[in-house]
Amino acid sequence: MTRIQKKNTTTILEAALDVFSIYGFRGSTVDQIAQAAGMSKPNLLYYFPTKDAIYTALLNGLLENWLNPLYDMDANGDPRTEILSYVHRKLDMAQSFPRESRLFANEIIQGAPRILDLLTGELKTLVDDKATIVRLWAEQGKIARIDPYHLFFSIWALTQHYADFDTQVKAVIGDTAHDPFPQAREHLDHMFTSMLKP
Amino acid sequence: MTRIQKKNTTTILEAALDVFSIYGFRGSTVDQIAQAAGMSKPNLLYYFPTKDAIYTALLNGLLENWLNPLYDMDANGDPRTEILSYVHRKLDMAQSFPRESRLFANEIIQGAPRILDLLTGELKTLVDDKATIVRLWAEQGKIARIDPYHLFFSIWALTQHYADFDTQVKAVIGDTAHDPFPQAREHLDHMFTSMLKP
DNA sequence: GTCTATAGACGGATAGAC
DNA sequence: GTCTATCCGTCTATAGAC
């Protein structure tokens, strides 16, 4: 792959992330993406054969990074530290990669037609694995007896909310307000610290 | 308005909720809605002049009910009871009205183009009002010192997650698993009870 | 009130010149 | 590799018969 190919491919995927993360797959148009990428529609379709191919390439490219923080949760670490670190990493990702978060949110709200296999496969396996660890920690009295699955749902919901519902968060705290993330971090720290106490 | 007009109007709005809640405004087509309503496209457009009119009518009709639980939070009630009741009502709504939840989720993810005024107006005023109450409760030592805004964000995120990300929740706990809501309720009870302790 | 037919704009994708 | 021009299907919305 030449330099120019690599450059254009990444430019397209970057533009596609902008558009798809807002309007979802069906609500987005190739024209929008082409314009955001600063190129003509046929030129864009020279690099990706179809709209579907752009979306799929984007999704697959992002999935790996998306699951990494959970993979890194360590059964041999300190339970509270491990869980709080996971919360922090997820919150950092919501702050640094809000478009990616919204892309997945759109995809899942619409029934996850393109990643359902991943959800019931790799993700479920991963969560089952980590749930076993959390359950063990609870049985050893290191943390409170919590449903591990709903613990993970809580972490996802709370952290991704600041990316996905960003518009609402900003509307409610006011335009003049400071960046909500520092306070969100404190809030989540308090929340998980208190709920994990045995 | 005749009986047949009333019947068809509600049928259309019901069908529109089905479609818009999944695909968002731009991703939905009038044809889809007409088919879901069991009528022809021109017939549907006899009742609503445009696709936009259907969407707007739907949103406005749902907004009132959506904010009611928060209006009902009572400054004179017991703090923990009031907050937990609000959590329960929001979770009940996620269970009973998942399509409504997804409709708002779609709208907000896309930047809330049609309800931004409401978010910065009525919703912000309402939340500001209730935040004052929560802050007062904290100052009186009745609950822990919590950022009231992020408390509300947490409640919204956690409850609506079970409606909006329903597909993911079911994929992770498994198809054979029971209804997740009873366990979600227990989990949220534990979560908020422990975090509110002064 | 409901239908068939269709106008007119927009969408994804391709042909072919450069 | 990039462009203009264009095909063809789908979309919103309307015309007009019944």
XYZ file of C-alpha atoms (C1' of nucleotides) in Angstrom:
432
model
C 0.000 0.000 0.000
C 1.435 3.341 -1.093
C 1.741 6.402 1.125
C -1.128 8.121 -0.619
C -3.357 5.084 -0.208
C -2.638 4.890 3.488
C -3.254 8.579 3.930
C -6.569 8.562 2.073
C -7.781 5.433 3.794
C -7.215 6.912 7.224
C -8.735 10.232 6.159
C -11.867 8.417 5.009
C -12.162 6.349 8.160
C -11.707 9.470 10.268
C -14.466 11.263 8.331
C -16.680 8.168 8.469
C -16.301 8.082 12.246
C -17.478 11.690 12.408
C -20.580 10.966 10.380
C -21.555 7.417 11.400
C -21.158 8.187 15.116
C -23.830 10.865 14.834
C -26.336 9.475 12.356
C -25.785 5.727 12.562
C -25.382 3.547 9.487
C -28.711 4.152 7.782
C -28.877 7.831 8.622
C -25.468 8.566 7.089
C -24.725 9.124 3.410
C -21.621 8.470 1.364
C -21.780 12.070 0.194
C -21.570 13.357 3.756
C -18.523 11.207 4.435
C -16.870 12.223 1.172
C -17.425 15.884 1.940
C -16.085 15.461 5.479
C -13.042 13.740 4.004
C -12.600 16.508 1.440
C -12.894 14.298 -1.596
C -15.431 13.372 -4.243
C -17.856 10.513 -3.810
C -16.415 8.369 -6.639
C -12.932 8.922 -5.309
C -13.988 7.720 -1.883
C -15.575 4.654 -3.470
C -12.280 3.947 -5.154
C -10.843 3.107 -1.726
C -13.861 1.349 -0.248
C -16.208 -0.507 -2.603
C -19.416 0.215 -0.657
C -20.807 2.270 2.214
C -21.136 -0.986 4.084
C -17.436 -1.711 3.650
C -16.485 1.631 5.208
C -18.701 1.003 8.197
C -17.496 -2.540 8.715
C -13.838 -1.581 8.400
C -14.377 1.190 10.933
C -16.174 -1.026 13.411
C -13.643 -3.845 13.201
C -10.733 -1.474 13.544
C -12.130 -0.011 16.738
C -13.405 -3.122 18.469
C -10.051 -4.392 19.617
C -9.134 -1.232 21.509
C -12.613 -1.022 22.918
C -12.359 -4.300 24.822
C -8.742 -3.984 25.916
C -9.359 -2.351 29.309
C -11.514 -5.250 30.428
C -8.967 -7.812 29.235
C -6.437 -6.049 31.440
C -8.400 -6.578 34.640
C -6.104 -8.775 36.707
C -7.326 -11.548 38.989
C -4.124 -11.283 41.024
C -4.359 -7.565 41.619
C -6.043 -5.811 44.501
C -9.810 -6.039 43.867
C -10.679 -2.433 44.598
C -7.708 -1.150 42.621
C -8.498 -3.364 39.654
C -12.150 -2.337 39.486
C -11.452 1.358 40.028
C -8.693 1.267 37.405
C -11.134 -0.226 34.952
C -13.633 2.536 35.745
C -10.947 5.161 35.244
C -9.819 3.721 31.942
C -13.374 3.552 30.669
C -14.002 7.142 31.736
C -10.782 8.250 30.065
C -11.919 6.554 26.889
C -15.295 8.284 27.038
C -13.430 11.567 27.310
C -10.815 10.868 24.641
C -12.912 8.830 22.216
C -16.511 10.050 22.439
C -17.181 9.381 18.757
C -16.187 5.755 19.111
C -18.485 5.446 22.114
C -21.384 6.955 20.192
C -20.716 4.719 17.210
C -21.096 1.631 19.360
C -24.105 3.147 21.132
C -25.826 3.733 17.801
C -25.008 0.230 16.664
C -26.327 -1.417 19.823
C -29.484 0.709 20.103
C -30.308 -0.381 16.586
C -30.072 -4.010 17.630
C -26.351 -4.541 16.950
C -26.999 -6.135 13.510
C -23.288 -6.174 12.620
C -21.717 -7.066 15.968
C -24.253 -9.364 17.582
C -21.928 -12.319 17.054
C -19.178 -10.453 18.825
C -21.461 -9.556 21.737
C -22.671 -13.112 22.269
C -19.228 -14.519 21.490
C -16.033 -12.739 22.435
C -17.627 -10.154 24.722
C -19.764 -12.665 26.604
C -16.802 -15.007 27.040
C -14.682 -12.155 28.321
C -17.329 -10.917 30.740
C -18.077 -14.459 31.959
C -14.376 -14.830 32.684
C -14.074 -11.562 34.583
C -17.375 -12.181 36.393
C -15.886 -15.332 37.844
C -13.024 -13.280 39.228
C -15.351 -10.699 40.769
C -17.482 -13.427 42.301
C -14.381 -14.999 43.802
C -13.302 -11.686 45.315
C -16.753 -11.365 46.869
C -16.638 -14.887 48.294
C -13.265 -14.161 49.817
C -14.791 -11.136 51.538
C -12.536 -8.715 49.703
C -15.447 -6.765 48.243
C -19.195 -6.656 48.820
C -21.405 -9.398 47.396
C -22.401 -7.820 44.106
C -23.853 -9.289 40.960
C -20.753 -9.190 38.718
C -22.691 -8.770 35.473
C -24.630 -5.796 36.737
C -21.398 -4.356 38.087
C -20.022 -4.327 34.562
C -23.260 -2.950 33.149
C -23.025 -0.146 35.709
C -19.483 0.716 34.737
C -20.349 0.792 31.043
C -23.514 2.813 31.575
C -21.945 5.393 33.866
C -18.786 6.029 31.895
C -20.232 5.922 28.385
C -23.051 8.222 29.437
C -20.601 11.125 29.516
C -19.731 10.498 25.871
C -23.065 9.377 24.438
C -25.255 11.909 26.259
C -22.670 14.654 26.196
C -25.217 17.068 24.709
C -27.587 16.542 27.602
C -24.864 16.704 30.235
C -23.646 20.031 28.908
C -27.175 21.388 28.553
C -27.952 20.591 32.184
C -24.764 21.812 33.837
C -24.729 24.913 31.619
C -22.470 26.135 28.874
C -20.427 28.260 31.229
C -19.648 25.287 33.452
C -16.295 23.578 33.507
C -15.413 20.295 31.877
C -17.619 17.687 33.596
C -15.030 14.903 33.594
C -13.039 15.789 36.715
C -16.207 15.857 38.795
C -17.498 12.745 37.082
C -14.316 10.967 38.110
C -14.701 11.989 41.744
C -18.327 11.008 41.688
C -17.629 7.579 40.225
C -14.799 7.049 42.695
C -17.172 7.701 45.573
C -19.875 5.560 44.028
C -17.783 2.461 43.426
C -15.728 2.792 46.580
C -18.839 2.823 48.760
C -20.651 0.077 46.895
C -17.652 -2.276 46.969
C -17.138 -2.086 50.744
C -17.661 -5.618 52.104
C -61.888 14.586 15.485
C -63.810 11.513 14.478
C -63.288 8.083 15.956
C -61.523 6.843 12.853
C -59.174 9.839 12.862
C -58.271 9.257 16.483
C -57.714 5.565 15.863
C -55.510 6.096 12.823
C -53.509 8.860 14.458
C -52.645 6.691 17.436
C -51.898 3.723 15.167
C -49.462 5.862 13.200
C -47.734 7.244 16.292
C -47.424 3.735 17.694
C -45.842 2.506 14.454
C -43.622 5.581 14.263
C -42.352 4.866 17.769
C -41.398 1.354 16.677
C -39.425 2.620 13.715
C -37.919 5.914 14.914
C -36.748 4.374 18.203
C -34.583 1.937 16.269
C -33.302 3.927 13.300
C -33.543 7.534 14.481
C -35.087 10.263 12.376
C -32.831 10.157 9.361
C -32.516 6.391 9.272
C -36.277 5.851 9.214
C -38.553 6.012 6.170
C -42.204 6.920 5.849
C -42.752 3.638 4.030
C -41.474 1.657 6.997
C -43.831 3.485 9.311
C -46.767 3.079 6.952
C -46.130 -0.639 6.658
C -45.811 -0.990 10.432
C -49.102 0.881 10.760
C -50.733 -1.317 8.136
C -51.644 1.478 5.773
C -50.433 3.022 2.544
C -47.905 5.812 2.492
C -50.248 8.454 1.020
C -52.886 7.516 3.546
C -50.429 8.038 6.375
C -49.495 11.412 4.921
C -53.162 12.323 4.964
C -52.960 12.385 8.768
C -49.517 13.921 9.148
C -48.288 16.322 6.476
C -44.611 15.337 6.675
C -42.243 12.796 8.188
C -40.987 15.598 10.378
C -44.484 16.259 11.719
C -44.845 12.631 12.803
C -41.538 12.719 14.622
C -42.231 16.030 16.327
C -45.730 15.000 17.408
C -44.289 11.796 18.845
C -41.502 13.542 20.762
C -43.766 16.223 22.217
C -46.376 13.686 23.230
C -43.806 11.655 25.145
C -41.783 14.397 26.775
C -44.272 15.249 29.474
C -44.457 11.737 30.871
C -40.719 11.395 30.609
C -39.986 14.192 33.076
C -42.813 13.486 35.510
C -40.901 11.197 37.892
C -38.350 13.906 38.573
C -41.043 16.552 39.137
C -42.491 14.243 41.767
C -39.321 14.187 43.871
C -40.433 15.787 47.125
C -38.233 18.088 49.215
C -40.285 17.246 52.302
C -40.002 13.496 51.946
C -37.319 11.261 53.414
C -34.176 11.820 51.310
C -33.249 8.174 50.823
C -36.832 7.194 50.076
C -37.264 10.007 47.590
C -34.087 9.209 45.686
C -34.659 5.459 45.683
C -38.258 5.958 44.572
C -37.013 8.036 41.684
C -34.544 5.301 40.744
C -37.305 2.702 40.888
C -39.675 4.745 38.761
C -36.988 5.339 36.170
C -36.120 1.640 36.089
C -39.808 0.752 35.750
C -40.030 3.132 32.820
C -36.989 1.568 31.172
C -38.718 -1.786 31.516
C -42.188 -0.670 30.417
C -41.225 1.915 27.819
C -37.929 0.858 26.250
C -38.847 2.306 22.857
C -39.434 5.733 24.343
C -36.062 5.520 26.071
C -34.318 4.567 22.842
C -36.087 7.341 20.953
C -34.670 9.937 23.332
C -31.285 8.219 23.306
C -31.152 8.425 19.521
C -32.207 12.050 19.582
C -29.605 13.049 22.160
C -26.741 11.067 20.633
C -27.419 12.923 17.394
C -27.022 16.230 19.186
C -30.655 16.703 20.234
C -31.454 18.989 17.260
C -35.168 19.053 18.064
C -35.148 19.143 21.857
C -32.064 21.178 22.701
C -34.254 24.066 23.840
C -36.072 21.758 26.187
C -32.811 20.380 27.586
C -31.324 23.803 28.288
C -34.714 25.188 29.355
C -37.284 23.100 31.154
C -34.989 20.174 31.967
C -32.141 22.337 33.257
C -34.532 24.400 35.390
C -36.048 21.242 36.803
C -32.682 19.666 37.565
C -31.337 22.901 39.061
C -34.361 22.931 41.343
C -33.972 19.330 42.468
C -30.208 19.707 42.796
C -30.785 22.421 45.377
C -32.887 19.986 47.359
C -30.274 17.261 47.197
C -27.555 19.692 48.233
C -29.653 20.788 51.190
C -30.145 17.192 52.269
C -26.387 16.709 52.134
C -25.714 19.841 54.174
C -28.166 18.653 56.793
C -26.204 15.411 57.028
C -29.133 13.316 55.854
C -27.198 11.865 52.936
C -23.566 11.811 51.841
C -22.050 14.884 50.234
C -22.594 14.082 46.579
C -22.545 16.238 43.496
C -26.291 16.476 42.800
C -25.925 16.831 39.036
C -23.782 13.747 38.714
C -26.205 11.908 40.972
C -28.938 12.550 38.429
C -26.666 11.653 35.527
C -25.940 8.369 37.310
C -29.593 7.569 37.759
C -30.369 8.301 34.129
C -27.377 6.359 32.842
C -27.959 3.297 34.982
C -31.681 2.931 34.435
C -31.848 3.826 30.755
C -28.954 1.496 30.011
C -31.289 -1.469 30.513
C -33.597 -0.133 27.797
C -31.118 1.403 25.366
C -28.480 -1.338 25.511
C -30.980 -4.132 25.981
C -29.413 -6.064 23.093
C -26.008 -6.040 24.751
C -27.368 -6.870 28.203
C -29.193 -9.910 26.848
C -26.224 -10.987 24.758
C -23.929 -10.931 27.790
C -26.174 -12.619 30.357
C -27.278 -15.181 27.773
C -30.530 -15.901 26.005
C -31.542 -18.565 28.488
C -31.155 -16.192 31.409
C -34.072 -14.692 33.256
C -35.401 -11.177 32.890
C -32.555 -8.886 34.024
C -34.779 -6.280 35.682
C -35.308 -7.897 39.104
C -31.547 -8.249 39.572
C -30.972 -4.774 38.167
C -33.335 -3.394 40.784
C -31.502 -5.156 43.628
C -28.184 -4.007 42.245
C -29.276 -0.372 41.973
C -30.779 -0.507 45.455
C -27.443 -1.625 46.845
C -25.547 0.900 44.789
C -27.540 3.964 45.791
C -28.085 2.887 49.364
C -24.373 2.542 49.968
C -23.375 5.708 48.122
C -25.960 7.842 49.951
C -24.831 6.843 53.440
C -23.615 10.024 55.181
C -60.567 8.511 3.679
C -58.113 5.526 0.852
C -56.117 4.185 -3.201
C -52.803 4.033 -7.681
C -49.679 6.583 -10.129
C -46.093 9.600 -10.338
C -43.377 13.840 -9.760
C -39.027 15.370 -8.193
C -35.046 15.048 -5.156
C -31.586 12.201 -3.254
C -29.180 7.925 -2.446
C -25.463 4.297 -3.714
C -22.692 2.905 -7.152
C -20.487 2.782 -12.063
C -18.540 4.358 -16.763
C -15.111 6.372 -18.847
C -12.136 10.534 -19.756
C -7.923 12.428 -18.052
C -5.939 8.289 -8.587
C -9.235 11.651 -9.453
C -12.651 13.734 -11.944
C -17.505 14.646 -14.491
C -21.452 12.564 -15.952
C -24.843 9.369 -15.254
C -27.546 5.034 -14.220
C -30.929 3.264 -11.374
C -33.211 2.488 -7.217
C -35.346 4.675 -3.131
C -37.142 8.551 -0.736
C -40.574 12.306 0.446
C -44.481 14.204 -1.027
C -48.419 15.235 -4.276
C -52.122 14.608 -7.945
C -56.189 12.900 -8.833
C -59.508 8.901 -9.259
C -62.841 6.492 -6.421
